[in-house]
mmCIF file of C-alpha atoms in Angstrom:
data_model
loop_
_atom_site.group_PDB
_atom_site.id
_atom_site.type_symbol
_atom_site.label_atom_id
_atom_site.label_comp_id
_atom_site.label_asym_id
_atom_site.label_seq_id
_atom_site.Cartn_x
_atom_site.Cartn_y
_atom_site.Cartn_z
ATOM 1 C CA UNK A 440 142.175 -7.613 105.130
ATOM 2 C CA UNK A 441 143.083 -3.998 106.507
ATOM 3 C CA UNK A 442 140.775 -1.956 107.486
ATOM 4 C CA UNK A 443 140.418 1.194 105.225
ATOM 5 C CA UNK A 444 142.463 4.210 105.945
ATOM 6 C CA UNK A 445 141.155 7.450 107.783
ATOM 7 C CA UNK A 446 143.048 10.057 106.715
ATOM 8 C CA UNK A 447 144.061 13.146 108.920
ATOM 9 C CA UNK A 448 142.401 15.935 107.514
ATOM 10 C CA UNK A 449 143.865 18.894 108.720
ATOM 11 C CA UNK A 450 147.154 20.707 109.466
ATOM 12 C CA UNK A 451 150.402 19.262 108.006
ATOM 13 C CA UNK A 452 149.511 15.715 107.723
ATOM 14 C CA UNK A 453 146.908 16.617 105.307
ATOM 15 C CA UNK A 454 149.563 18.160 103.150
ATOM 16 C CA UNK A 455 151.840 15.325 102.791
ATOM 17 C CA UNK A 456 148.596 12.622 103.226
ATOM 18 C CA UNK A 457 148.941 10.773 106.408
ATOM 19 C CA UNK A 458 146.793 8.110 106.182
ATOM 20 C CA UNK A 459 146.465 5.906 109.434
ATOM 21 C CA UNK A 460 145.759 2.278 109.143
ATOM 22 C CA UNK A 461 145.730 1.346 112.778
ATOM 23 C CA UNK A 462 145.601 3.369 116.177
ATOM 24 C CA UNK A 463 145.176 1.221 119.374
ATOM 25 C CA UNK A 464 147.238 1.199 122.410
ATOM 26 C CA UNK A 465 150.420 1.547 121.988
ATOM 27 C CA UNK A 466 150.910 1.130 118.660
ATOM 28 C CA UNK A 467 150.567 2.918 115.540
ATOM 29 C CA UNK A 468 150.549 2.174 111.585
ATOM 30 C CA UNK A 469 150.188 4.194 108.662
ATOM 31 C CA UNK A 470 151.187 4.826 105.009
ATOM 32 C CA UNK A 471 151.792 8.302 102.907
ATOM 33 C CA UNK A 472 151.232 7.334 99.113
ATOM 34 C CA UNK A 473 155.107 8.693 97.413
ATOM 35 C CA UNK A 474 154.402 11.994 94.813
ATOM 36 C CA UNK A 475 156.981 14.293 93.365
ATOM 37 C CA UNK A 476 156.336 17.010 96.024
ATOM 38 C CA UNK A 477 157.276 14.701 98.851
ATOM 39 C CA UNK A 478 160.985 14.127 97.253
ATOM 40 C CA UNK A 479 164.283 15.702 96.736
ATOM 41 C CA UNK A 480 165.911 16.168 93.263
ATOM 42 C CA UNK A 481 167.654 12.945 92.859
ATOM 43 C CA UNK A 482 163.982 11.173 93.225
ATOM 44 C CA UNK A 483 164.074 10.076 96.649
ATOM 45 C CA UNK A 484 161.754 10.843 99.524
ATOM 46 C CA UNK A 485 162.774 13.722 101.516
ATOM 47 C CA UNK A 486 164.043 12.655 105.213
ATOM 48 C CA UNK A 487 161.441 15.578 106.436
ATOM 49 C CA UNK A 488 158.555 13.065 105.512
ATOM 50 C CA UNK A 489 160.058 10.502 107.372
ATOM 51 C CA UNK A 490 160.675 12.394 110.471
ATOM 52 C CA UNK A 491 157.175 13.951 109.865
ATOM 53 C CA UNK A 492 155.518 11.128 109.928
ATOM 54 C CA UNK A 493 157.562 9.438 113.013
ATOM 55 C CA UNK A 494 156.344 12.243 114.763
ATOM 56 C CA UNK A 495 152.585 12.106 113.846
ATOM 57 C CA UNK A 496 152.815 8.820 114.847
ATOM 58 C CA UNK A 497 154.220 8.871 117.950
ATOM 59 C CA UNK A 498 152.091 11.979 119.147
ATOM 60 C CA UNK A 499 148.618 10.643 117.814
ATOM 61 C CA UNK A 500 149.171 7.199 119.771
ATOM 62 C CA UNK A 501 150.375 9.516 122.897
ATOM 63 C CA UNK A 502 147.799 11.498 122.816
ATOM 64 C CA UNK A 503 144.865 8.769 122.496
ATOM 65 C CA UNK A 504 146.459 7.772 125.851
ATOM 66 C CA UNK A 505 147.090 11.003 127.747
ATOM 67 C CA UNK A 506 143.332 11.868 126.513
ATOM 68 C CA UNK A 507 141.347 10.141 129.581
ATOM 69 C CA UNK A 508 143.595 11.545 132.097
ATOM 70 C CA UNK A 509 143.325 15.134 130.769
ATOM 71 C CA UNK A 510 147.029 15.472 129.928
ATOM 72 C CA UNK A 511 148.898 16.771 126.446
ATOM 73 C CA UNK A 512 151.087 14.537 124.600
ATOM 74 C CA UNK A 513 153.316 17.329 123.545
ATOM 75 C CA UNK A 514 156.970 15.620 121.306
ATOM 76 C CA UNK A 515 160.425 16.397 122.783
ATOM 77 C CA UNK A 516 162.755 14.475 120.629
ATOM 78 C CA UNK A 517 163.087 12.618 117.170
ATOM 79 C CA UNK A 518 165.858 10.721 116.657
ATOM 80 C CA UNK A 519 166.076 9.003 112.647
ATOM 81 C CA UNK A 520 168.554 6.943 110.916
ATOM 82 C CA UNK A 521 167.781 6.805 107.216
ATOM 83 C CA UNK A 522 168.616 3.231 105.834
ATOM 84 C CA UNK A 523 167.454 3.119 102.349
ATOM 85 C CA UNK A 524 165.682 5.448 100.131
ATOM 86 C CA UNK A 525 162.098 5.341 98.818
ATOM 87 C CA UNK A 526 161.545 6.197 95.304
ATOM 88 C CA UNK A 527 157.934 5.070 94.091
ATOM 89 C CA UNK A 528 154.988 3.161 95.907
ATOM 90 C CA UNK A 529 154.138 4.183 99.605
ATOM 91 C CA UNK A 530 155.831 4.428 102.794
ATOM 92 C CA UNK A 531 154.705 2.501 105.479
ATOM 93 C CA UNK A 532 155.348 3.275 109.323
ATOM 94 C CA UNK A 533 154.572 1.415 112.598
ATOM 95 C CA UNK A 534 154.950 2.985 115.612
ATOM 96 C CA UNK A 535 155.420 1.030 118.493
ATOM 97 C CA UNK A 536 155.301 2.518 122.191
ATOM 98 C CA UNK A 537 158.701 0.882 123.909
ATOM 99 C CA UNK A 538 158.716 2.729 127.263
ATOM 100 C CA UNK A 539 155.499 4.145 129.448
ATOM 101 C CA UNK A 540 156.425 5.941 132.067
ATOM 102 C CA UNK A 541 154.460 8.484 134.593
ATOM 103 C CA UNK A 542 155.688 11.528 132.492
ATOM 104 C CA UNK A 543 157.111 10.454 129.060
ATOM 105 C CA UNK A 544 157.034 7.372 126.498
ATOM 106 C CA UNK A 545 159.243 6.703 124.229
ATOM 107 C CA UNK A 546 158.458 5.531 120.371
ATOM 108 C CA UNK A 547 160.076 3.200 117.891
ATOM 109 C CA UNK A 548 158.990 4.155 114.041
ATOM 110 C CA UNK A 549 159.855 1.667 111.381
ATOM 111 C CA UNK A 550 159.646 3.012 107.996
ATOM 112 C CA UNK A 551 159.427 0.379 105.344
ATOM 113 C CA UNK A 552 158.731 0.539 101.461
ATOM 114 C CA UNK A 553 156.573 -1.704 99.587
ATOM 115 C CA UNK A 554 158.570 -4.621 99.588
ATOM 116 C CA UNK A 555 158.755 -4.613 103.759
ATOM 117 C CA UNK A 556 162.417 -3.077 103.447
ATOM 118 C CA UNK A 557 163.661 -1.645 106.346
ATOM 119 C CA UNK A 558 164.179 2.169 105.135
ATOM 120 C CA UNK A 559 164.125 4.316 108.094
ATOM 121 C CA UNK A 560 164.122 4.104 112.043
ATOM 122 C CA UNK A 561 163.225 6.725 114.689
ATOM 123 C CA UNK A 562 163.217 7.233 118.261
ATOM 124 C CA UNK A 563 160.693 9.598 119.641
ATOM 125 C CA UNK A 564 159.887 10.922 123.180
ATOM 126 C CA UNK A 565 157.129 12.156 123.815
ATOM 127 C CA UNK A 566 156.021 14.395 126.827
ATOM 128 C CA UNK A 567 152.695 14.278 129.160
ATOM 129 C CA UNK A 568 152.274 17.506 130.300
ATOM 130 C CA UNK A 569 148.530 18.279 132.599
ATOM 131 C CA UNK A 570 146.824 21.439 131.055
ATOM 132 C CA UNK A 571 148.111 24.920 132.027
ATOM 133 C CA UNK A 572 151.556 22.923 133.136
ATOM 134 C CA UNK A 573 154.325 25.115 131.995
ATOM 135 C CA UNK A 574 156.757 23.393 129.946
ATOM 136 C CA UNK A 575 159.999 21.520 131.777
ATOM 137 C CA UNK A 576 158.093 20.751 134.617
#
């Protein structure tokens, strides 16, 4: 049986209802429950969710990392391919680090609907910057 969710209460995951089901190292997994304000016209989530929530993802499990070494886990790139579209029901993401290096990791994000259909991938890289470090460095 999962766990029950803890939701992110603050700042734009809030507003589309991140809710994250797992957080240890290195991986990730969450679900956003699908409304009418999270989808385009024709009924189908908007890609902005899914890239949304790739990021959160991604970020949240860099940042529980970079957190006893007094760095910031600060996103550089999101990369998504859309697959399918999700309509109803809840999106579910799992965010899995791929690549840990000294000064960036690198994220794979499966989206998947209800029925565990592959609906969206992303790629994110993600930064570890030391406090005060100016960016590019």
């Amino acid at each position: 049986m999962d766990p029950p969710p803890h939701t992110t209460a603050q700042g734009f995951d809030a507003l589309y209802g991140l809710r994250i089901r797992e957080l240890e190292d290195g991986r990730v997994r969450a679900e956003v429950e699908v409304r009418d304000q999270l989808t385009q016209a024709q009924g189908r989530v908007h890609g902005g969710v899914y890239a949304a929530l790739a990021e959160s993802l991604a970020s949240l499990g860099s940042a529980a990392a970079a957190s006893s070494s007094g760095a910031q886990a600060i996103p550089e790139s999101n990369q998504m391919s859309f697959l399918r579209p999700i309509t109803a029901g809840a999106i579910h993401a799992t965010a899995r680090a791929v690549h840990r290096g000294r000064t960036t990791w690198v994220w794979e994000v499966e989206i998947t609907d209800d029925r565990q259909q592959l609906c969206a991938l992303a790629r994110m890289t993600v930064a570890f910057r030391l406090q005060g470090e100016p960016p590019g460095m």
